[in-house]
């Protein structure tokens, strides 16, 4: 195969320049690579990098430990503040409890003592007189309060011992040979009293079955009929008498055609007798039977008349 000829003309040279010799090879420029570092230098750089890394890790660890220490310190600080606050609150509550306990003990010492139980006994003397002795009974034992001697027909029984607001006074009923159908209340101071005092409103009370003592024994409910003579101004009213103060409170009034009591004819007394039914439902409300006048038409044997008919129970309460 023929050789390929080059078409590139030769570069002209200076006119006097000698022609290159045939087949003479031009000198080559050799580019040498940079000298390689020695292993000792590489080892020095590696140690420096490791030292930096270790230092960095130590700094990070120190920072973490510092943060943890700071965080724990803040937590302990908050815990101490909370404990101090709780200790102050507990101290305040303890002082309040101590103050309340002291006041409660003082109130207990100054509080009214429970009313003793009072009762009477009666004995007949050799002279024919009746001796009545008032006794008191407490947790400390029995004591005699007074002894009184009177006619054979006079004696005393305990009627009321206030269970609320007791100040030493009690009320006794004097039983005598009088023809009065009511009760005769006598007030007595069991602490310093020496005399039985008549109760001011005792003479104004109606018949015994028209009155009732309240459960706490501080008031008397009294139903006054239209025919009562003790207090005509209270006709048809149910009132409450306060034993401690003597005050009277009207609890209610009936209609003109109504009555607190029923009537029947007594052959023994040869007259009309009224019967009442008054009771306390609570310390503030009393209940009484109520009757109404009912017209009855005339028959062949009887003329027209008016009779009382039971109308039920009615409640009367303190306002």
Coordinates of C-alpha atoms in Angstrom, one line a residue:
X1 CA 0.0 0.0 0.0
X2 CA 1.5 3.3 -1.0
X3 CA 2.5 5.7 1.7
X4 CA 0.4 8.7 2.4
X5 CA 2.1 11.8 1.4
X6 CA 1.8 15.0 3.5
X7 CA 0.4 18.0 1.7
X8 CA 1.6 20.5 4.3
X9 CA 4.3 22.6 2.8
X10 CA 7.5 22.9 4.8
X11 CA 7.9 25.9 6.8
X12 CA 10.3 28.3 5.1
X13 CA 13.2 29.2 7.0
X14 CA 15.8 31.9 6.6
X15 CA 17.4 31.9 3.4
X16 CA 20.8 31.1 4.7
X17 CA 19.6 28.6 7.2
X18 CA 21.0 25.2 6.7
X19 CA 18.7 22.5 5.8
X20 CA 18.0 20.0 8.4
X21 CA 19.7 16.8 8.1
X22 CA 17.7 14.0 6.8
X23 CA 15.9 11.9 9.4
X24 CA 17.2 13.9 12.3
X25 CA 14.8 13.8 15.4
X26 CA 14.0 17.1 17.1
X27 CA 14.8 17.3 20.8
X28 CA 11.8 16.7 23.2
X29 CA 10.8 18.8 26.2
X30 CA 10.2 16.6 29.2
X31 CA 7.7 17.9 31.8
X32 CA 8.5 16.4 35.2
X33 CA 5.6 15.9 37.8
X34 CA 5.9 17.7 41.1
X35 CA 7.9 15.9 43.7
X36 CA 5.8 13.7 46.0
X37 CA 5.6 14.6 49.6
X38 CA 7.3 12.3 52.0
X39 CA 5.3 10.1 54.4
X40 CA 6.7 12.0 57.3
X41 CA 4.9 15.2 56.3
X42 CA 1.6 13.3 55.8
X43 CA 1.8 11.9 59.3
X44 CA 2.4 15.4 60.7
X45 CA -0.8 16.8 59.1
X46 CA -2.9 13.8 60.2
X47 CA -1.9 14.3 63.8
X48 CA -2.7 17.9 63.7
X49 CA -6.2 17.2 62.3
X50 CA -6.8 14.5 64.9
X51 CA -5.8 17.0 67.6
X52 CA -8.3 19.5 66.3
X53 CA -11.0 16.9 66.1
X54 CA -10.4 15.8 69.7
X55 CA -10.3 19.4 70.9
X56 CA -13.6 20.1 69.1
X57 CA -15.2 17.0 70.7
X58 CA -13.9 18.1 74.1
X59 CA -15.3 21.6 73.6
X60 CA -18.7 20.1 72.6
X61 CA -18.6 17.7 75.6
X62 CA -17.7 20.6 77.9
X63 CA -20.6 22.7 76.4
X64 CA -23.0 19.8 76.9
X65 CA -21.8 19.2 80.4
X66 CA -22.0 22.9 81.1
X67 CA -25.6 23.1 79.8
X68 CA -26.6 20.0 81.8
X69 CA -25.1 21.5 84.9
X70 CA -26.8 24.8 84.3
X71 CA -30.1 23.1 83.6
X72 CA -29.8 21.0 86.7
X73 CA -28.9 24.1 88.7
X74 CA -32.0 26.0 87.4
X75 CA -34.2 23.0 88.2
X76 CA -32.8 22.7 91.7
X77 CA -33.2 26.5 92.1
X78 CA -36.9 26.2 91.0
X79 CA -37.4 23.2 93.4
X80 CA -35.9 25.2 96.3
X81 CA -38.2 28.2 95.5
X82 CA -41.2 25.9 95.3
X83 CA -40.3 24.2 98.6
X84 CA -39.8 27.5 100.3
X85 CA -43.2 28.7 99.0
X86 CA -44.9 25.5 100.2
X87 CA -43.2 25.8 103.5
X88 CA -44.5 29.3 103.9
X89 CA -48.0 28.3 102.9
X90 CA -48.0 25.4 105.3
X91 CA -46.8 27.7 108.1
X92 CA -49.6 30.1 107.3
X93 CA -52.2 27.3 107.3
X94 CA -50.8 26.0 110.5
X95 CA -51.1 29.4 112.1
X96 CA -54.7 29.7 110.8
X97 CA -55.6 26.3 112.2
X98 CA -54.0 27.2 115.5
X99 CA -56.0 30.4 115.6
X100 CA -59.2 28.7 114.7
X101 CA -58.5 26.0 117.4
X102 CA -57.9 28.6 120.0
X103 CA -61.1 30.5 119.2
X104 CA -63.1 27.2 119.1
X105 CA -61.8 26.3 122.6
X106 CA -62.7 29.8 123.9
X107 CA -66.1 29.6 122.3
X108 CA -66.6 26.1 123.9
X109 CA -65.6 27.5 127.3
X110 CA -68.0 30.4 126.9
X111 CA -70.8 28.5 125.2
X112 CA -74.1 28.1 127.2
X113 CA -74.1 24.8 129.0
X114 CA -76.9 22.3 128.2
X115 CA -79.9 22.8 130.4
X116 CA -80.1 20.3 133.3
X117 CA -83.1 18.0 133.7
X118 CA -85.4 19.4 136.3
X119 CA -88.1 17.6 138.2
X120 CA -90.1 17.9 141.4
X121 CA -91.1 15.6 144.2
X122 CA -93.8 16.1 146.8
X123 CA -94.1 14.9 150.4
X124 CA -96.8 15.3 153.0
X125 CA -95.6 16.6 156.4
X126 CA -96.9 15.6 159.8
X127 CA -98.7 18.9 160.0
X128 CA -100.6 18.2 156.8
X129 CA -98.7 20.5 154.6
X130 CA -97.3 19.5 151.2
X131 CA -93.6 20.0 150.6
X132 CA -92.4 20.3 147.1
X133 CA -88.7 20.0 146.2
X134 CA -87.2 21.0 142.9
X135 CA -84.3 18.8 141.8
X136 CA -81.8 19.1 139.0
X137 CA -80.0 16.2 137.3
X138 CA -76.8 16.7 135.3
X139 CA -73.8 14.6 134.3
X140 CA -72.2 15.6 137.6
X141 CA -75.1 14.2 139.6
X142 CA -78.3 15.2 141.4
X143 CA -78.8 18.5 143.3
X144 CA -81.8 20.0 145.2
X145 CA -82.6 23.5 144.1
X146 CA -85.3 24.6 146.6
X147 CA -88.0 23.2 148.9
X148 CA -91.3 25.0 149.5
X149 CA -94.1 24.1 151.9
X150 CA -97.7 25.1 151.4
X151 CA -101.3 24.0 151.9
X152 CA -102.2 20.4 151.1
X153 CA -103.7 21.4 147.8
X154 CA -100.7 23.4 146.5
X155 CA -97.8 21.8 144.7
X156 CA -95.6 22.5 141.7
X157 CA -94.6 20.7 138.6
X158 CA -92.0 21.6 136.0
X159 CA -93.8 22.9 132.9
X160 CA -91.0 24.3 130.6
X161 CA -87.1 24.2 130.5
X162 CA -86.0 26.2 127.5
X163 CA -83.6 24.1 125.3
X164 CA -82.5 27.1 123.3
X165 CA -81.3 30.3 125.0
X166 CA -81.3 28.7 128.4
X167 CA -80.2 31.3 131.0
X168 CA -81.1 29.4 134.2
X169 CA -84.8 30.2 134.2
X170 CA -87.5 27.5 134.2
X171 CA -91.3 27.7 134.4
X172 CA -93.4 25.7 136.9
X173 CA -97.1 25.1 137.0
X174 CA -98.7 25.8 140.3
X175 CA -101.4 23.3 141.1
X176 CA -103.9 24.6 143.7
X177 CA -107.5 24.2 144.8
X178 CA -108.7 27.1 142.7
X179 CA -111.5 26.6 140.2
X180 CA -109.4 28.2 137.4
X181 CA -109.3 25.7 134.4
X182 CA -106.0 27.2 133.1
X183 CA -102.5 26.9 134.2
X184 CA -100.7 29.1 136.7
X185 CA -97.1 29.6 135.4
X186 CA -94.4 30.6 137.9
X187 CA -90.9 31.7 136.7
X188 CA -87.9 30.6 138.8
X189 CA -84.2 31.4 138.4
X190 CA -82.4 28.2 139.2
X191 CA -79.0 29.9 139.5
X192 CA -79.6 32.8 141.8
X193 CA -83.4 32.8 142.4
X194 CA -85.1 32.6 145.7
X195 CA -88.7 33.4 144.8
X196 CA -91.3 32.0 142.4
X197 CA -92.4 34.8 140.2
X198 CA -95.8 34.8 138.4
X199 CA -95.5 34.9 134.7
X200 CA -97.1 38.1 133.3
X201 CA -99.1 36.5 130.6
X202 CA -100.2 33.5 132.6
X203 CA -103.5 35.0 133.4
X204 CA -104.2 35.5 129.7
X205 CA -103.8 31.9 128.7
X206 CA -106.9 29.9 127.6
X207 CA -107.9 26.5 128.8
X208 CA -105.1 23.9 128.9
X209 CA -106.2 21.9 125.8
X210 CA -106.2 25.2 123.8
X211 CA -102.5 25.7 124.4
X212 CA -99.3 23.8 123.5
X213 CA -95.6 24.0 124.4
X214 CA -93.2 24.2 121.5
X215 CA -90.6 21.4 121.1
X216 CA -87.7 23.6 122.2
X217 CA -89.9 24.7 125.2
X218 CA -89.5 28.4 124.5
X219 CA -93.0 29.3 123.2
X220 CA -96.6 28.6 124.0
X221 CA -99.2 28.4 121.2
X222 CA -102.6 29.5 122.4
X223 CA -105.8 29.3 120.4
X224 CA -108.4 31.8 121.6
X225 CA -112.0 30.9 120.8
X226 CA -114.6 33.5 119.9
X227 CA -116.2 33.0 123.4
X228 CA -113.0 33.3 125.4
X229 CA -113.0 35.7 128.4
X230 CA -109.2 35.8 129.1
X231 CA -108.4 38.0 126.1
X232 CA -111.5 39.0 124.1
X233 CA -109.3 41.1 121.8
X234 CA -107.6 37.9 120.6
X235 CA -110.9 36.1 119.7
X236 CA -110.4 33.8 116.8
X237 CA -106.6 34.1 116.8
X238 CA -103.8 31.7 117.3
X239 CA -100.9 33.4 119.0
X240 CA -97.4 32.4 120.3
X241 CA -96.2 33.6 123.7
X242 CA -92.5 33.8 124.1
X243 CA -91.5 32.5 127.6
X244 CA -88.0 34.1 127.5
X245 CA -89.2 37.6 126.6
X246 CA -92.9 37.6 127.3
X247 CA -93.7 38.9 123.8
X248 CA -96.7 37.8 121.8
X249 CA -96.9 37.0 118.1
X250 CA -100.1 36.5 116.2
X251 CA -99.8 33.5 113.9
X252 CA -103.2 33.8 112.2
X253 CA -106.9 34.6 112.5
X254 CA -110.0 32.6 111.6
X255 CA -113.0 33.7 109.6
X256 CA -116.0 34.9 111.7
X257 CA -117.9 31.7 111.0
X258 CA -114.9 29.5 112.0
X259 CA -113.9 28.1 115.4
X260 CA -110.8 26.4 117.0
X261 CA -112.9 24.2 119.2
X262 CA -115.8 21.8 118.9
X263 CA -118.7 21.9 121.5
X264 CA -120.9 19.4 123.2
X265 CA -123.4 19.5 126.0
X266 CA -122.1 18.2 129.4
X267 CA -124.8 16.8 131.7
X268 CA -122.3 16.9 134.6
X269 CA -121.6 20.6 134.2
X270 CA -125.0 21.3 132.7
X271 CA -123.5 23.5 130.0
X272 CA -121.8 23.5 126.7
X273 CA -118.2 22.4 126.8
X274 CA -115.6 23.3 124.1
X275 CA -112.8 20.9 123.2
X276 CA -109.6 22.0 121.3
X277 CA -106.7 20.2 119.5
X278 CA -103.6 22.4 119.3
X279 CA -100.2 21.0 118.6
X280 CA -96.8 22.1 117.3
X281 CA -95.7 20.7 114.0
X282 CA -92.2 22.2 114.4
X283 CA -90.5 24.9 116.4
X284 CA -92.0 27.5 114.0
X285 CA -95.4 26.0 113.0
X286 CA -98.5 25.1 115.1
X287 CA -101.5 23.1 113.8
X288 CA -105.1 23.3 115.1
X289 CA -108.4 21.7 114.3
X290 CA -110.8 24.1 112.7
X291 CA -114.6 23.9 112.7
X292 CA -117.1 25.9 110.7
X293 CA -120.8 26.8 111.3
X294 CA -123.1 24.9 109.0
X295 CA -126.8 25.7 108.7
X296 CA -129.2 22.8 109.0
X297 CA -132.7 23.1 107.6
X298 CA -135.8 22.6 109.7
X299 CA -137.5 19.2 109.8
X300 CA -140.9 18.1 111.0
X301 CA -139.4 17.5 114.4
X302 CA -136.7 20.1 114.7
X303 CA -136.4 23.7 113.8
X304 CA -133.6 25.1 111.7
X305 CA -130.3 25.4 113.5
X306 CA -126.6 25.9 113.0
X307 CA -124.1 23.2 114.0
X308 CA -120.3 23.1 114.0
X309 CA -118.7 20.9 111.4
X310 CA -115.1 19.7 111.4
X311 CA -113.2 21.4 108.6
X312 CA -109.8 19.8 109.0
X313 CA -106.5 20.9 110.4
X314 CA -104.9 24.3 109.7
X315 CA -101.3 25.3 110.0
X316 CA -100.1 28.6 111.6
X317 CA -96.4 29.5 111.2
X318 CA -94.0 32.2 112.4
X319 CA -93.0 34.6 109.7

